Amino acid sequence: MLTFEQLALAQEGFRLEADFSLSPGGITAIIGPSGAGKSTLLSAIAGFFPPASGRILWEGQDLAPLAPGARPVSILFQDQNLFPHLTIADNLGLGLRADLRLSGGERTKVAQALDRVGLSGLGDRKPGTLSGGQQSRAALARALLRARPLLLLDEPFAALGPALKAEMLDLVAEIAGETGTTVLMVSHDPADARRIAGQTILVAEGRTNPPEDTATLFAAPPAALASYLGT
Amino acid sequence: MARGAFEIVPRWPGAFALGLVMALVLGAFGAVLARAGALSGVTTADWAAARFTVMQAVLSALLSAGLAVPVARALARRRFPGRHLVIVALGAPFILPVIVAVMGLLTIFGRAGWLNAGLALLGLPKVSLYGLDGILLAHVFLNLPFAVRLLLNGWASVPAERFRLATALDFGPREVWRHVERPMLRAVLPGVTLAIFLVCLTSFTVILVMGGGPRATTLELAIYQAFRLEFDLGHAAALASLQMALSLAAAGLSLAVARPAAFGAGLGRVADRWDRTGRRLQIFDVTLLAATGLFIATPMIAVLASGLPWIAELPGSVWIAAGRTVIIALAAALIAVSLALATGLLITSLSARPARLLDAVVMLAMTASPLVIGTGLFLILRTFTDPIALALPVVTLVNAVMAMPFCLRVILPGLAALRTDYDRLSASLGVTGLDWIRLVALPRLRRPLAFASGLAAALSAGDLGVVALFADPGQATLPMQVYALAGAYRTDQAAGAAILLVLIAFGLFRLFDRLGDRDADL
């Protein structure tokens, strides 16, 4: 269970509060106007943005003392998810061992992860030689290898075309379902939320609202969401 | 994103590197001041040396920067085959060992040089290159290309749109000068001039060969003479204090004047130029570029031509000195780049204001004179041990510290970009510390690191400063050998040794540069 305990994030001219819990498993969308702090919230969970006050807990454990790499979290950014000088296999290998000294068994796992996301045989290529969709798959495969209970998506598929994005979202849903991973995904597109997220968190006006059923929320949007959606 | 929320590499290596550099510089300063006492040992001749130091540096800077303006302007507005090659060649004098450059100039302009031979044929009197004339000629030779490259950066920084607008408004060269080029130069030229002034303020080799006597002695030369000829450490320390005061004053000046932003960056771009230039201007530009090319190339070619037949017949002592020089250069390069990388990592982990402050501190260390640091270290080491026995390690360390600010300039832009782009990914995967250095920093920064190593190695190989102060003939490096051979009028062997030195300096530079290019498919 992910808990925001009277959490407050602050930066010059910006403040965001959150105080609720998120039950494990399932996919939750985070939606709201740009600048509201959706990405900042993910950054705080991942350990890149120290809270002004309050705590973030996973299964009752405070995340504050943990370095980003030690948190029970995998994160996919908007871009720069792969090191361009490393092969795809090495990029994935970093998900298993940060020093990249992989055993034979670990190499097999890397190959299996590539198979799982449909990149069989591309392990020796550099990211630059792959298409945008393939790069997204590689980043997702690495998250699969890391096998952390929480997966944060900071709009990693935003640069993909609509069909490719939908494909990737479905792949995320499949993998999260198989592994029981809790997924939090930032999006500015309600269609993304409707497609795979069972529940949605609205971030607006300095507040993070507790999750609600996605269908219900969009059927009767509160004022802040309605003004964002333009309905 | 606020820095300091997470850590990729600890800050202590950077703090250690910076501490080492500052301890070396400030420790040497302190030792010099303590030994010098209250400047009572300063003679009238020393004050004259101080005045001459400033005077020659001012004249050298004004001449180099002033001449660089029309040359850079011509290069900026002309496109011709081999232009890129010319720009690359302009970088050569920067890593050319100074002693070799001076020998080349003497081959052309010296007492028995080509120029005087030509004048004699015409029945004209001989010209002499010793004294202020020779010093200025050498400083212009060494710094003009450097200034042209920095100014070209300035031209490259002018948005192409501005030249397009100038064309649309039917500007002639005069209007382009007034509305586009002059405002740019007003921003760039002071920094360039100051950079050359600082270099000439601590110039040693040029003065050692071209200067001397009551009318052309700088503080650096006076320190050397007090040290090696008079064996008067108190006098050397007093002179070093004067030189130090000059350096500090100049450093203060440099804080007030904007420095040239990038070192060697952005030279490839050629702005499209449509502004019309007449036939006469074209001839002017071409003549100017050709003359500059001749001035820069001829001395180098002259040394090569006169020394090449002798390279096989060099005595064994020269080859041993060459080996010593290579080892010192490699060690100094390794230390300089390590110090620069550690310092760069510290600087890029700080927020803007302290980062700028640290950067400025490093640049201040650059204005310190190697001979002052050498004198200070000698005074410190003398209390523990025989400094001469430690000559080569000390020379290596001082060379490294002197090259470190250049290396930092080369590495910093790439390092900053790397951290902005990949710190969060690295942190999220737990790739930190030595893993990060090995898997991310070294491969991603391979080009700038290799370039910085080459630069440091070449600079160190050609150095004749601290080594002249410390080392006895049994520990001579190749630049010392070249100087000794030339001083003993074994001109041919000196030229042969000079070629060897050029081969080493450029060879090391090229070697590192190639390492940086190897399968760098980023």
PDB file of C-alpha atoms in Angstrom, chain B residues 325-492:
ATOM      1  CA  THR B 325      59.427  13.956 -20.908  1.00  0.00           C
ATOM      2  CA  VAL B 326      56.931  11.352 -22.128  1.00  0.00           C
ATOM      3  CA  ILE B 327      56.573   9.852 -18.655  1.00  0.00           C
ATOM      4  CA  ILE B 328      56.106  13.260 -17.018  1.00  0.00           C
ATOM      5  CA  ALA B 329      53.583  14.278 -19.677  1.00  0.00           C
ATOM      6  CA  LEU B 330      51.518  11.102 -19.284  1.00  0.00           C
ATOM      7  CA  ALA B 331      51.533  11.300 -15.491  1.00  0.00           C
ATOM      8  CA  ALA B 332      50.682  15.010 -15.515  1.00  0.00           C
ATOM      9  CA  ALA B 333      47.840  14.414 -17.978  1.00  0.00           C
ATOM     10  CA  LEU B 334      46.386  11.643 -15.835  1.00  0.00           C
ATOM     11  CA  ILE B 335      46.563  13.791 -12.698  1.00  0.00           C
ATOM     12  CA  ALA B 336      45.252  16.928 -14.428  1.00  0.00           C
ATOM     13  CA  VAL B 337      42.247  15.154 -15.937  1.00  0.00           C
ATOM     14  CA  SER B 338      41.452  13.326 -12.695  1.00  0.00           C
ATOM     15  CA  LEU B 339      41.575  16.603 -10.781  1.00  0.00           C
ATOM     16  CA  ALA B 340      39.443  18.306 -13.417  1.00  0.00           C
ATOM     17  CA  LEU B 341      36.870  15.497 -13.490  1.00  0.00           C
ATOM     18  CA  ALA B 342      36.583  15.408  -9.700  1.00  0.00           C
ATOM     19  CA  THR B 343      36.273  19.196  -9.540  1.00  0.00           C
ATOM     20  CA  GLY B 344      33.764  19.174 -12.394  1.00  0.00           C
ATOM     21  CA  LEU B 345      31.637  16.602 -10.599  1.00  0.00           C
ATOM     22  CA  LEU B 346      31.625  18.804  -7.514  1.00  0.00           C
ATOM     23  CA  ILE B 347      30.772  21.937  -9.504  1.00  0.00           C
ATOM     24  CA  THR B 348      27.913  20.259 -11.390  1.00  0.00           C
ATOM     25  CA  SER B 349      26.406  18.986  -8.138  1.00  0.00           C
ATOM     26  CA  LEU B 350      26.030  22.506  -6.768  1.00  0.00           C
ATOM     27  CA  SER B 351      23.391  25.112  -7.455  1.00  0.00           C
ATOM     28  CA  ALA B 352      24.248  27.957  -9.832  1.00  0.00           C
ATOM     29  CA  ARG B 353      25.779  30.469  -7.462  1.00  0.00           C
ATOM     30  CA  PRO B 354      28.300  28.331  -5.537  1.00  0.00           C
ATOM     31  CA  ALA B 355      29.105  26.537  -8.809  1.00  0.00           C
ATOM     32  CA  ARG B 356      30.101  29.837 -10.433  1.00  0.00           C
ATOM     33  CA  LEU B 357      32.146  30.754  -7.391  1.00  0.00           C
ATOM     34  CA  LEU B 358      34.133  27.498  -7.479  1.00  0.00           C
ATOM     35  CA  ASP B 359      34.636  27.862 -11.209  1.00  0.00           C
ATOM     36  CA  ALA B 360      36.072  31.336 -10.621  1.00  0.00           C
ATOM     37  CA  VAL B 361      38.397  30.023  -7.898  1.00  0.00           C
ATOM     38  CA  VAL B 362      39.806  27.428 -10.303  1.00  0.00           C
ATOM     39  CA  MET B 363      40.341  30.077 -12.963  1.00  0.00           C
ATOM     40  CA  LEU B 364      42.203  32.213 -10.424  1.00  0.00           C
ATOM     41  CA  ALA B 365      44.604  29.337  -9.821  1.00  0.00           C
ATOM     42  CA  MET B 366      45.342  29.576 -13.546  1.00  0.00           C
ATOM     43  CA  THR B 367      46.793  33.070 -13.165  1.00  0.00           C
ATOM     44  CA  ALA B 368      49.399  31.850 -10.670  1.00  0.00           C
ATOM     45  CA  SER B 369      52.894  31.718 -12.092  1.00  0.00           C
ATOM     46  CA  PRO B 370      54.555  28.287 -12.274  1.00  0.00           C
ATOM     47  CA  LEU B 371      57.877  29.797 -11.212  1.00  0.00           C
ATOM     48  CA  VAL B 372      56.313  31.344  -8.121  1.00  0.00           C
ATOM     49  CA  ILE B 373      54.740  28.010  -7.228  1.00  0.00           C
ATOM     50  CA  GLY B 374      58.049  26.316  -7.949  1.00  0.00           C
ATOM     51  CA  THR B 375      59.929  28.720  -5.684  1.00  0.00           C
ATOM     52  CA  GLY B 376      57.370  28.237  -2.926  1.00  0.00           C
ATOM     53  CA  LEU B 377      57.467  24.457  -3.184  1.00  0.00           C
ATOM     54  CA  PHE B 378      61.251  24.511  -3.140  1.00  0.00           C
ATOM     55  CA  LEU B 379      61.183  26.544   0.074  1.00  0.00           C
ATOM     56  CA  ILE B 380      58.677  24.157   1.651  1.00  0.00           C
ATOM     57  CA  LEU B 381      60.372  20.943   0.550  1.00  0.00           C
ATOM     58  CA  ARG B 382      63.783  22.204   1.642  1.00  0.00           C
ATOM     59  CA  THR B 383      62.719  21.943   5.281  1.00  0.00           C
ATOM     60  CA  PHE B 384      62.078  18.193   4.902  1.00  0.00           C
ATOM     61  CA  THR B 385      64.362  16.898   2.222  1.00  0.00           C
ATOM     62  CA  ASP B 386      66.520  17.675  -0.783  1.00  0.00           C
ATOM     63  CA  PRO B 387      64.132  19.361  -3.269  1.00  0.00           C
ATOM     64  CA  ILE B 388      66.347  18.523  -6.228  1.00  0.00           C
ATOM     65  CA  ALA B 389      65.836  14.815  -5.572  1.00  0.00           C
ATOM     66  CA  LEU B 390      62.087  15.358  -5.880  1.00  0.00           C
ATOM     67  CA  ALA B 391      62.401  17.557  -8.966  1.00  0.00           C
ATOM     68  CA  LEU B 392      60.550  15.322 -11.408  1.00  0.00           C
ATOM     69  CA  PRO B 393      57.547  14.489  -9.178  1.00  0.00           C
ATOM     70  CA  VAL B 394      57.241  18.185  -8.314  1.00  0.00           C
ATOM     71  CA  VAL B 395      57.433  19.163 -11.983  1.00  0.00           C
ATOM     72  CA  THR B 396      54.751  16.588 -12.809  1.00  0.00           C
ATOM     73  CA  LEU B 397      52.445  17.865 -10.092  1.00  0.00           C
ATOM     74  CA  VAL B 398      52.888  21.538 -10.977  1.00  0.00           C
ATOM     75  CA  ASN B 399      52.370  20.789 -14.687  1.00  0.00           C
ATOM     76  CA  ALA B 400      49.186  18.912 -13.791  1.00  0.00           C
ATOM     77  CA  VAL B 401      47.853  21.728 -11.633  1.00  0.00           C
ATOM     78  CA  MET B 402      48.668  24.285 -14.345  1.00  0.00           C
ATOM     79  CA  ALA B 403      46.864  22.226 -17.005  1.00  0.00           C
ATOM     80  CA  MET B 404      43.882  21.405 -14.796  1.00  0.00           C
ATOM     81  CA  PRO B 405      41.866  24.617 -15.417  1.00  0.00           C
ATOM     82  CA  PHE B 406      42.133  24.066 -19.196  1.00  0.00           C
ATOM     83  CA  CYS B 407      40.968  20.482 -18.753  1.00  0.00           C
ATOM     84  CA  LEU B 408      38.067  21.656 -16.617  1.00  0.00           C
ATOM     85  CA  ARG B 409      36.999  24.109 -19.354  1.00  0.00           C
ATOM     86  CA  VAL B 410      37.018  21.261 -21.871  1.00  0.00           C
ATOM     87  CA  ILE B 411      35.127  18.775 -19.705  1.00  0.00           C
ATOM     88  CA  LEU B 412      32.592  20.990 -17.959  1.00  0.00           C
ATOM     89  CA  PRO B 413      30.014  21.591 -20.747  1.00  0.00           C
ATOM     90  CA  GLY B 414      29.669  17.881 -21.571  1.00  0.00           C
ATOM     91  CA  LEU B 415      29.614  16.903 -17.919  1.00  0.00           C
ATOM     92  CA  ALA B 416      26.875  19.411 -17.126  1.00  0.00           C
ATOM     93  CA  ALA B 417      24.765  18.139 -20.034  1.00  0.00           C
ATOM     94  CA  LEU B 418      25.341  14.520 -18.999  1.00  0.00           C
ATOM     95  CA  ARG B 419      24.153  15.198 -15.485  1.00  0.00           C
ATOM     96  CA  THR B 420      21.089  17.141 -16.569  1.00  0.00           C
ATOM     97  CA  ASP B 421      20.086  14.392 -18.985  1.00  0.00           C
ATOM     98  CA  TYR B 422      20.947  11.196 -17.126  1.00  0.00           C
ATOM     99  CA  ASP B 423      21.301  11.803 -13.383  1.00  0.00           C
ATOM    100  CA  ARG B 424      17.725  10.800 -12.651  1.00  0.00           C
ATOM    101  CA  LEU B 425      17.917   7.643 -14.750  1.00  0.00           C
ATOM    102  CA  SER B 426      21.238   6.715 -13.105  1.00  0.00           C
ATOM    103  CA  ALA B 427      19.857   7.347  -9.626  1.00  0.00           C
ATOM    104  CA  SER B 428      16.655   5.424 -10.261  1.00  0.00           C
ATOM    105  CA  LEU B 429      18.688   2.381 -11.331  1.00  0.00           C
ATOM    106  CA  GLY B 430      21.080   2.756  -8.418  1.00  0.00           C
ATOM    107  CA  VAL B 431      23.998   3.306 -10.816  1.00  0.00           C
ATOM    108  CA  THR B 432      26.089   5.540  -8.561  1.00  0.00           C
ATOM    109  CA  GLY B 433      29.640   6.090  -7.374  1.00  0.00           C
ATOM    110  CA  LEU B 434      32.339   4.097  -9.154  1.00  0.00           C
ATOM    111  CA  ASP B 435      29.740   2.151 -11.176  1.00  0.00           C
ATOM    112  CA  TRP B 436      28.488   5.458 -12.537  1.00  0.00           C
ATOM    113  CA  ILE B 437      32.026   6.635 -13.349  1.00  0.00           C
ATOM    114  CA  ARG B 438      32.782   3.377 -15.174  1.00  0.00           C
ATOM    115  CA  LEU B 439      29.467   2.764 -16.931  1.00  0.00           C
ATOM    116  CA  VAL B 440      28.197   6.281 -17.602  1.00  0.00           C
ATOM    117  CA  ALA B 441      30.731   9.099 -17.157  1.00  0.00           C
ATOM    118  CA  LEU B 442      33.826   7.605 -18.802  1.00  0.00           C
ATOM    119  CA  PRO B 443      32.078   6.288 -21.936  1.00  0.00           C
ATOM    120  CA  ARG B 444      29.821   9.311 -22.343  1.00  0.00           C
ATOM    121  CA  LEU B 445      32.595  11.864 -21.763  1.00  0.00           C
ATOM    122  CA  ARG B 446      35.209   9.994 -23.710  1.00  0.00           C
ATOM    123  CA  ARG B 447      35.758  12.709 -26.317  1.00  0.00           C
ATOM    124  CA  PRO B 448      36.234  15.690 -23.966  1.00  0.00           C
ATOM    125  CA  LEU B 449      38.261  13.566 -21.545  1.00  0.00           C
ATOM    126  CA  ALA B 450      40.546  12.408 -24.338  1.00  0.00           C
ATOM    127  CA  PHE B 451      40.894  15.931 -25.714  1.00  0.00           C
ATOM    128  CA  ALA B 452      41.673  17.284 -22.241  1.00  0.00           C
ATOM    129  CA  SER B 453      44.254  14.532 -21.679  1.00  0.00           C
ATOM    130  CA  GLY B 454      45.924  15.307 -24.993  1.00  0.00           C
ATOM    131  CA  LEU B 455      46.006  18.997 -24.186  1.00  0.00           C
ATOM    132  CA  ALA B 456      47.465  18.418 -20.723  1.00  0.00           C
ATOM    133  CA  ALA B 457      50.053  15.953 -22.048  1.00  0.00           C
ATOM    134  CA  ALA B 458      51.170  18.309 -24.829  1.00  0.00           C
ATOM    135  CA  LEU B 459      51.354  21.325 -22.524  1.00  0.00           C
ATOM    136  CA  SER B 460      53.312  19.345 -19.965  1.00  0.00           C
ATOM    137  CA  ALA B 461      55.686  17.863 -22.548  1.00  0.00           C
ATOM    138  CA  GLY B 462      56.605  21.314 -23.818  1.00  0.00           C
ATOM    139  CA  ASP B 463      56.925  22.939 -20.424  1.00  0.00           C
ATOM    140  CA  LEU B 464      60.140  24.682 -19.537  1.00  0.00           C
ATOM    141  CA  GLY B 465      59.519  26.469 -16.275  1.00  0.00           C
ATOM    142  CA  VAL B 466      59.531  24.705 -12.970  1.00  0.00           C
ATOM    143  CA  VAL B 467      61.810  22.071 -14.436  1.00  0.00           C
ATOM    144  CA  ALA B 468      64.437  24.699 -15.252  1.00  0.00           C
ATOM    145  CA  LEU B 469      64.218  25.864 -11.660  1.00  0.00           C
ATOM    146  CA  PHE B 470      64.467  22.469  -9.981  1.00  0.00           C
ATOM    147  CA  ALA B 471      66.168  19.880 -12.088  1.00  0.00           C
ATOM    148  CA  ASP B 472      69.887  19.413 -12.413  1.00  0.00           C
ATOM    149  CA  PRO B 473      71.303  18.355 -15.797  1.00  0.00           C
ATOM    150  CA  GLY B 474      71.077  14.693 -14.769  1.00  0.00           C
ATOM    151  CA  GLN B 475      67.279  15.012 -14.674  1.00  0.00           C
ATOM    152  CA  ALA B 476      66.873  17.122 -17.792  1.00  0.00           C
ATOM    153  CA  THR B 477      63.675  16.920 -19.770  1.00  0.00           C
ATOM    154  CA  LEU B 478      63.643  17.342 -23.524  1.00  0.00           C
ATOM    155  CA  PRO B 479      62.768  21.084 -23.519  1.00  0.00           C
ATOM    156  CA  MET B 480      65.741  21.591 -21.175  1.00  0.00           C
ATOM    157  CA  GLN B 481      67.969  19.648 -23.550  1.00  0.00           C
ATOM    158  CA  VAL B 482      66.812  21.716 -26.516  1.00  0.00           C
ATOM    159  CA  TYR B 483      67.573  24.892 -24.604  1.00  0.00           C
ATOM    160  CA  ALA B 484      70.956  23.601 -23.447  1.00  0.00           C
ATOM    161  CA  LEU B 485      71.967  22.489 -26.950  1.00  0.00           C
ATOM    162  CA  ALA B 486      70.889  25.797 -28.472  1.00  0.00           C
ATOM    163  CA  GLY B 487      72.724  27.678 -25.718  1.00  0.00           C
ATOM    164  CA  ALA B 488      75.877  25.712 -26.492  1.00  0.00           C
ATOM    165  CA  TYR B 489      75.546  26.741 -30.168  1.00  0.00           C
ATOM    166  CA  ARG B 490      74.967  23.147 -31.253  1.00  0.00           C
ATOM    167  CA  THR B 491      72.191  24.518 -33.402  1.00  0.00           C
ATOM    168  CA  ASP B 492      71.721  21.458 -35.593  1.00  0.00           C
TER     169      ASP B 492
END
